[in-house]
Coordinates of N, CA and C in Angstrom, one line a residue:
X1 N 138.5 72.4 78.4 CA 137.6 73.1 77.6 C 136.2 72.9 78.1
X2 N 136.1 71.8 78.9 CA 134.7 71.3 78.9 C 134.2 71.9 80.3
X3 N 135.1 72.4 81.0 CA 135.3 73.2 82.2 C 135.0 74.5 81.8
X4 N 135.6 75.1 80.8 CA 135.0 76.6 80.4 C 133.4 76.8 80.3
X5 N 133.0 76.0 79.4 CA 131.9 75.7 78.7 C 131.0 75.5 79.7
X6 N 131.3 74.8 80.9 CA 130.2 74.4 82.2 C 130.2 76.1 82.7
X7 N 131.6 76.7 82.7 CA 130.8 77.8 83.7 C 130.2 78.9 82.6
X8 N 130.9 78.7 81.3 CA 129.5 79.8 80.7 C 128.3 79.4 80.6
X9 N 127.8 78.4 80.4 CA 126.6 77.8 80.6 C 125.8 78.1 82.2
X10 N 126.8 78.0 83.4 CA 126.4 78.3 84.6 C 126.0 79.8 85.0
X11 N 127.1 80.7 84.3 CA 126.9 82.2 84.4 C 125.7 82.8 83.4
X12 N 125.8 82.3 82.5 CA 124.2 82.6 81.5 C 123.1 82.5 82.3
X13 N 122.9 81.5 83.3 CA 122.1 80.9 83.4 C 121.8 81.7 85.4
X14 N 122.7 81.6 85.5 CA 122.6 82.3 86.9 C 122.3 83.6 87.4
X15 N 122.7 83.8 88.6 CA 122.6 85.3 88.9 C 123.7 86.4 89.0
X16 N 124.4 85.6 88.4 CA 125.6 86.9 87.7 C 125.3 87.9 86.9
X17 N 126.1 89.0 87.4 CA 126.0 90.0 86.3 C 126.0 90.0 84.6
X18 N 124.8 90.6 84.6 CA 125.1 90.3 83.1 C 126.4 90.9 82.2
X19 N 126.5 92.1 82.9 CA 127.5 93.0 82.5 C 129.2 92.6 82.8
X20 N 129.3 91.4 83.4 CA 130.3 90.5 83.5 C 130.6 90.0 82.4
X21 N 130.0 88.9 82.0 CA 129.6 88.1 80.8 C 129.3 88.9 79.5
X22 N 128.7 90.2 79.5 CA 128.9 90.9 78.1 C 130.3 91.9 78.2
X23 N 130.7 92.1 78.9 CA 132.4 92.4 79.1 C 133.5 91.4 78.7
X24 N 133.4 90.0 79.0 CA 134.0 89.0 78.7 C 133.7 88.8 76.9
X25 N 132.5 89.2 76.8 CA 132.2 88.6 75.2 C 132.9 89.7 74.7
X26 N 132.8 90.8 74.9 CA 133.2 92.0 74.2 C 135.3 92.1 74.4
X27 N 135.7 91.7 75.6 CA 136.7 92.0 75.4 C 137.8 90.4 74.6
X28 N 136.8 89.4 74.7 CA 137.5 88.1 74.0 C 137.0 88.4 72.4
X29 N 135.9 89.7 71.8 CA 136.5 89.7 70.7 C 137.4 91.1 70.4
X30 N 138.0 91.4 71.3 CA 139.2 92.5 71.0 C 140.1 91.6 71.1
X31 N 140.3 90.4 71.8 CA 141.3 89.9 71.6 C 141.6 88.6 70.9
X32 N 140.6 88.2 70.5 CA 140.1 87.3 69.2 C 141.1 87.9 67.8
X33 N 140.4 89.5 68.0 CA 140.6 89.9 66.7 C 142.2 90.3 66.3
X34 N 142.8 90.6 67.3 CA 143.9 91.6 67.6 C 145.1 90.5 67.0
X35 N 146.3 90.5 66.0 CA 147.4 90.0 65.9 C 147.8 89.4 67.7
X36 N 148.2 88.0 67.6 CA 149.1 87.8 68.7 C 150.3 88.1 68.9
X37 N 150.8 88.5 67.7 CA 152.8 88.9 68.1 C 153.2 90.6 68.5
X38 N 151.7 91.2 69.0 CA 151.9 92.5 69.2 C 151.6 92.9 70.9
X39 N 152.1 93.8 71.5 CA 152.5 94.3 72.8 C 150.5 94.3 73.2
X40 N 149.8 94.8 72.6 CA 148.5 95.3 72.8 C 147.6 93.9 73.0
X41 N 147.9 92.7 72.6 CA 147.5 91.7 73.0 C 147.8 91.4 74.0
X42 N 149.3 91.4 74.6 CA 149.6 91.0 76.1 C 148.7 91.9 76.9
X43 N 149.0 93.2 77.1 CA 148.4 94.3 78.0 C 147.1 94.0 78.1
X44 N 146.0 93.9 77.1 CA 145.1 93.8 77.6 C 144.7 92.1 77.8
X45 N 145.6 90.6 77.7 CA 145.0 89.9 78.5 C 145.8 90.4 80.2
X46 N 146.6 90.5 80.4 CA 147.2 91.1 81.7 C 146.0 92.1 82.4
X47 N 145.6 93.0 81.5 CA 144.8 93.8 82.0 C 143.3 92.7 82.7
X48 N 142.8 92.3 81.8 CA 141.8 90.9 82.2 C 141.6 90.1 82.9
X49 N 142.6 89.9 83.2 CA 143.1 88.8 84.4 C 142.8 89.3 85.8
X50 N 142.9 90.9 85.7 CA 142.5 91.3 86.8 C 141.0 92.2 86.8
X51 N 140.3 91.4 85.9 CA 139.1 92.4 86.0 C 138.0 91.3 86.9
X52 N 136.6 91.7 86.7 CA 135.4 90.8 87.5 C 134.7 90.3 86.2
X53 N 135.2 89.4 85.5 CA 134.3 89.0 84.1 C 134.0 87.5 84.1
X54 N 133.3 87.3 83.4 CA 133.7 85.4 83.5 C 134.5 85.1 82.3
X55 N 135.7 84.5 82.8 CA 136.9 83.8 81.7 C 136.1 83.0 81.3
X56 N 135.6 81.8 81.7 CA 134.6 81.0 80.5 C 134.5 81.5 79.3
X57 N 133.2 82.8 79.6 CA 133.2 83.8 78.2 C 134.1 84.0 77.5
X58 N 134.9 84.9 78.0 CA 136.6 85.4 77.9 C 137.4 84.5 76.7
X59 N 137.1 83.2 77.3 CA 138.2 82.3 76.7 C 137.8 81.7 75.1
X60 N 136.4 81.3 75.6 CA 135.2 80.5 74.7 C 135.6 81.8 73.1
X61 N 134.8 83.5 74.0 CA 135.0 84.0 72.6 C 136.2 84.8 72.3
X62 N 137.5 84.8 72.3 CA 138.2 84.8 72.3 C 138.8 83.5 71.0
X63 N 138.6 82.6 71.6 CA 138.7 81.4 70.3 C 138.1 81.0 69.3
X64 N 136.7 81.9 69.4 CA 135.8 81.8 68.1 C 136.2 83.2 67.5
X65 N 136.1 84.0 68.5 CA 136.8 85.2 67.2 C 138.6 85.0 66.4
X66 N 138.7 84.6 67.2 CA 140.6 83.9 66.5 C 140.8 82.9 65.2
X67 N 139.3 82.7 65.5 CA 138.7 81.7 64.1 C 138.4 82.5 63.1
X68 N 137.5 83.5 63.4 CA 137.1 84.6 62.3 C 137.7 85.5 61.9
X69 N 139.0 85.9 63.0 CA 139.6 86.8 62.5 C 140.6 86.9 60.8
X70 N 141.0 85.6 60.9 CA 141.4 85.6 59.2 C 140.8 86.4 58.3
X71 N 139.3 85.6 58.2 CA 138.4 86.2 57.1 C 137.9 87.8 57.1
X72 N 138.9 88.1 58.0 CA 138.7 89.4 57.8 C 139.5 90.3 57.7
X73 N 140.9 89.8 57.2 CA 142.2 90.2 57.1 C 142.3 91.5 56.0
X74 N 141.8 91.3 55.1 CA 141.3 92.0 54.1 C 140.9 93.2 54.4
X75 N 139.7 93.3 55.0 CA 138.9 94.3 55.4 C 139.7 94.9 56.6
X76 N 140.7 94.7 57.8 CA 141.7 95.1 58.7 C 142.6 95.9 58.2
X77 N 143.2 94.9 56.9 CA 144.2 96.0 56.3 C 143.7 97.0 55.8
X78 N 142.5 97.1 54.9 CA 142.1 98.4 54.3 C 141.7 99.6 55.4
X79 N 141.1 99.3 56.5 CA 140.8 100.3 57.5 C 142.4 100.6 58.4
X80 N 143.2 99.4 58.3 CA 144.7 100.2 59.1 C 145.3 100.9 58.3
X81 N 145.2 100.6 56.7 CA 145.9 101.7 55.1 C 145.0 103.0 55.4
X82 N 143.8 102.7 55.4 CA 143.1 104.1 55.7 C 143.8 104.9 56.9
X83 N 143.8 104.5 58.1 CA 144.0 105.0 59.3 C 144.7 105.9 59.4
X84 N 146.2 104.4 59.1 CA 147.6 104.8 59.3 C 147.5 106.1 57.5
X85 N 147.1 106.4 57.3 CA 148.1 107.7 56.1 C 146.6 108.5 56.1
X86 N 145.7 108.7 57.1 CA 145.1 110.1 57.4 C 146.1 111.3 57.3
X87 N 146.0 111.8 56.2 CA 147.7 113.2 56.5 C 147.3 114.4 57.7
X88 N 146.5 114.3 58.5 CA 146.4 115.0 59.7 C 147.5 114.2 60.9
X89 N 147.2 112.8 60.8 CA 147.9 111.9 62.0 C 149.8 111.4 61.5
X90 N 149.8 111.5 60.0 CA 151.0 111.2 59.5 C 152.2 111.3 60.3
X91 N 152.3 113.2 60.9 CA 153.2 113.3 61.7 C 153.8 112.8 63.1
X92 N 152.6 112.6 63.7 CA 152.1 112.1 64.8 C 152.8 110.5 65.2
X93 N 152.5 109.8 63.7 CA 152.7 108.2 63.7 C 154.4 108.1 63.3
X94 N 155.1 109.4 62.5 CA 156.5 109.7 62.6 C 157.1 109.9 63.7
X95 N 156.5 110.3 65.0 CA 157.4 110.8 66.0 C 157.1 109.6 66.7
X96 N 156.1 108.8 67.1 CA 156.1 107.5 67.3 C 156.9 106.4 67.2
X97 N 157.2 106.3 65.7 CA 158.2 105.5 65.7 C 160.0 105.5 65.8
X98 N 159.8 106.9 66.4 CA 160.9 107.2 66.7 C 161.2 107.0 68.9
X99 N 160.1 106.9 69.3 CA 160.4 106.4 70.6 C 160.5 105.0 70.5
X100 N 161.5 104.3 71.9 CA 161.9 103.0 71.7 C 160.6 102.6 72.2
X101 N 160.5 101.2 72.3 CA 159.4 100.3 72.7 C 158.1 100.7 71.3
X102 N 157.8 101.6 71.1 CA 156.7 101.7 70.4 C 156.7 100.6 69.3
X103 N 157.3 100.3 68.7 CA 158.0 99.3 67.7 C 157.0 97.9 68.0
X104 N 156.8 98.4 69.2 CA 156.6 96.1 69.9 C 154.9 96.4 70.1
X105 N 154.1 97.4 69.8 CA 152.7 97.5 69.2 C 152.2 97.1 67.9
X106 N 153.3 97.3 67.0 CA 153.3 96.8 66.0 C 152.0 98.2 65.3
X107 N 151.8 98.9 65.6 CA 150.7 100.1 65.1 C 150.9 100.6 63.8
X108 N 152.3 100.3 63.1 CA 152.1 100.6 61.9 C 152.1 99.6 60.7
X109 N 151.6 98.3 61.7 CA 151.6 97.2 60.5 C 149.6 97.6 60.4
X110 N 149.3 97.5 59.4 CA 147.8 98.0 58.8 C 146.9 97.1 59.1
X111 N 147.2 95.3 59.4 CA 146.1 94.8 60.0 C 145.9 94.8 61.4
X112 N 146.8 95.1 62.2 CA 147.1 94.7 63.7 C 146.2 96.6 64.1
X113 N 146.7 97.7 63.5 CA 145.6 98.6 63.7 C 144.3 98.4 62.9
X114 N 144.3 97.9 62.3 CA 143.2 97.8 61.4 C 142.1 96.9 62.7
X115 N 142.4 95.8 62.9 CA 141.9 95.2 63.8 C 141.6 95.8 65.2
X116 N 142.7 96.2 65.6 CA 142.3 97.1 67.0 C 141.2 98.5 66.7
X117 N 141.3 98.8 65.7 CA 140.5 100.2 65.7 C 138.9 99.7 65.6
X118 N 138.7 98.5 64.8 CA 137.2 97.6 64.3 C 137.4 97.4 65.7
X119 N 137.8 96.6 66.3 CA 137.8 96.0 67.3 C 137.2 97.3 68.5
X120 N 137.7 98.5 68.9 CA 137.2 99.4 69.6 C 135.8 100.0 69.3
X121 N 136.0 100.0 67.5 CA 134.5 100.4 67.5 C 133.3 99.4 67.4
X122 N 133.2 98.5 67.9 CA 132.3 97.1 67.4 C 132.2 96.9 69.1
X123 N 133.2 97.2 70.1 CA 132.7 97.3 71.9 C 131.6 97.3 72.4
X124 N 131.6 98.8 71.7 CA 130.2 99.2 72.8 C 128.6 98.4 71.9
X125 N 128.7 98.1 70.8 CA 127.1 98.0 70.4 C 127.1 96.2 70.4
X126 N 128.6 96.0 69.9 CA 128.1 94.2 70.8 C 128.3 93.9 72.1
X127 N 128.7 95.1 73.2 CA 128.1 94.8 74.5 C 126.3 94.8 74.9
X128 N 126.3 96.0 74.0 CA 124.8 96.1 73.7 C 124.0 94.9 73.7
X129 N 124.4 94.2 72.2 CA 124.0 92.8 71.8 C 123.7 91.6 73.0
X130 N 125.1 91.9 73.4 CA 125.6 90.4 74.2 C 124.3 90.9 75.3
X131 N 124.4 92.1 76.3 CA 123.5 92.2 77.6 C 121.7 92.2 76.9
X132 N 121.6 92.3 75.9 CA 120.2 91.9 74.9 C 119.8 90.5 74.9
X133 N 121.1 89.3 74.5 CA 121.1 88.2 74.4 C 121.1 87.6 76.1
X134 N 121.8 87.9 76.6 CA 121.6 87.6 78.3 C 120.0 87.4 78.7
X135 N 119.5 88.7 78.6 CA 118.5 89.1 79.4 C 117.3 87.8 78.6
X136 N 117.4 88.1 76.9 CA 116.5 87.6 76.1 C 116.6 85.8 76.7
X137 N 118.2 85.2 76.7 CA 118.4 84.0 77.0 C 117.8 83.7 78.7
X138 N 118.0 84.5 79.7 CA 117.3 84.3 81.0 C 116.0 84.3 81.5
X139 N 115.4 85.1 80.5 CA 114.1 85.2 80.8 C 112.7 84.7 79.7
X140 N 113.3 84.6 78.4 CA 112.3 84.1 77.6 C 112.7 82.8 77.5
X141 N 113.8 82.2 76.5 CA 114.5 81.0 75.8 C 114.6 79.8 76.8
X142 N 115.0 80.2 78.1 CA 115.5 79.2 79.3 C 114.3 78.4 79.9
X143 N 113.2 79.2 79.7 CA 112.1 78.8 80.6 C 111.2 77.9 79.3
X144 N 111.2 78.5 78.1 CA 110.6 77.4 77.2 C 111.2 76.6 77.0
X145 N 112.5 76.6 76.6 CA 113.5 75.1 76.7 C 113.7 73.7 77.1
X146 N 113.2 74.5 78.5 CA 113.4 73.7 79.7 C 112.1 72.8 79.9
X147 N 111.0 73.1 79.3 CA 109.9 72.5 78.7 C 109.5 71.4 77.6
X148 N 110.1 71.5 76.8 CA 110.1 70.8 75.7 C 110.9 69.6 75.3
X149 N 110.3 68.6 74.5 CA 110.7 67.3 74.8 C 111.9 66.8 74.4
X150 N 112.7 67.7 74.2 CA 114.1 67.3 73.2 C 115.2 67.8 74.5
X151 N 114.6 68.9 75.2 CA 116.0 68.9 76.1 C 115.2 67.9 77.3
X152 N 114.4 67.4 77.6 CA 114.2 66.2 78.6 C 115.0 64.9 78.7
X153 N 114.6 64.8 77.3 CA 115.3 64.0 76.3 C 116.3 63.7 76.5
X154 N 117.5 64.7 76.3 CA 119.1 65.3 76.4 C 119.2 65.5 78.1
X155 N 118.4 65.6 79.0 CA 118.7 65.3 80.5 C 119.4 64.1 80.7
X156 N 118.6 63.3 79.8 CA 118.7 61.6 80.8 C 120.5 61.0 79.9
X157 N 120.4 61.7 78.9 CA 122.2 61.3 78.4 C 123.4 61.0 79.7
X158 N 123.9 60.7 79.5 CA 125.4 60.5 80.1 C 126.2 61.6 80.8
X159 N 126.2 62.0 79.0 CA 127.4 63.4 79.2 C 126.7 64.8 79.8
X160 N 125.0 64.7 79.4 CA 124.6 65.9 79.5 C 124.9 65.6 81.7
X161 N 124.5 65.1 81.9 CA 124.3 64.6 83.4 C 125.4 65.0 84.1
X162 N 126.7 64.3 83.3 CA 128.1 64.6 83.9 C 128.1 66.1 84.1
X163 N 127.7 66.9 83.0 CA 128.1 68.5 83.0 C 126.8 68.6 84.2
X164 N 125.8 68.7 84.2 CA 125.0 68.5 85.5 C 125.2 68.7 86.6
X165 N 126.5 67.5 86.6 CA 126.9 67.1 87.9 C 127.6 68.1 88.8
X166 N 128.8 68.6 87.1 CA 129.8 69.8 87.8 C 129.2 71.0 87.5
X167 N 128.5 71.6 86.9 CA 127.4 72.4 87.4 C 127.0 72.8 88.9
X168 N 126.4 71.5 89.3 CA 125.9 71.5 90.7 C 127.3 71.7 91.9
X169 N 128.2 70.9 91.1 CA 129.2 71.0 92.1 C 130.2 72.1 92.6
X170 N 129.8 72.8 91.6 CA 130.5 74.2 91.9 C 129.8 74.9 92.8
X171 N 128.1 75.1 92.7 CA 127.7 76.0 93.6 C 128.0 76.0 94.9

């Protein structure tokens, strides 16, 4: 864990794409949010594995949104009840569940769409966010930080040092 955490800290901070790291944040909360016993959670970490993002990110929020996702179980189901019995798509989600495999998406259980559909629409404006927070964290927050007598302070620690160490040692 302490290994993830060095390279998000390292990719924040570096000359990586930002659009790496807000692709990571954005697709670890589609997959934060998404049921794990459904087909759409495998595909897209499969799909991920082969993209250019930093897993740090990836992983980090991915397990903070897996935390939050509960508390929002509630509000998943009501937007998958809504979704699933639109009477324009009704038919549509009938002939569906009549092909094999469709079954193992799980798309007509109401939180598992419910979540994926939040989850699609919340992409693009917390990519937004995350490349806002990037830019804001690299160029304003890093440079006064690095100033002030509390993270000096927190240099000379132990542990801060160790992370430090493998920091440096990856470059």
């Amino acid at each position: 864990m302490l290994k993830f955490l060095v390279k998000l800290l390292k990719a924040l901070n570096s000359n990586s794409h930002p659009g790496e790291i807000a692709h990571a944040v954005c697709l670890g909360m589609l997959l934060g949010l998404l049921p794990k016993n459904n087909i759409f959670w495998y595909v897209i970490t499969v799909f991920v594995l082969f993209m250019r993002i930093n897993k740090g990110a990836l992983v980090l929020c991915t397990l903070g949104f897996s935390l939050l996702a509960p508390l929002f179980d509630s509000f998943f189901d009501s937007v998958g009840y809504w979704f699933l019995t639109l009477p324009s798509l009704e038919p549509t989600f009938a002939k569906l569940l009549d092909i094999p495999f469709v079954s193992f998406t799980k798309f007509n259980n109401t939180i598992a769409s419910g979540s994926l559909l939040c989850g699609l629409i919340l992409y693009i404006p917390l990519y937004i966010l995350a490349r806002l927070f990037i830019w804001l964290m690299r160029n304003k927050l890093v440079p006064i930080m690095r100033k002030t007598k509390v993270i000096i302070v927190l240099s000379k620690v132990p542990l801060v040092q160790k992370v430090s160490a493998l920091i440096a040692e990856d470059d």
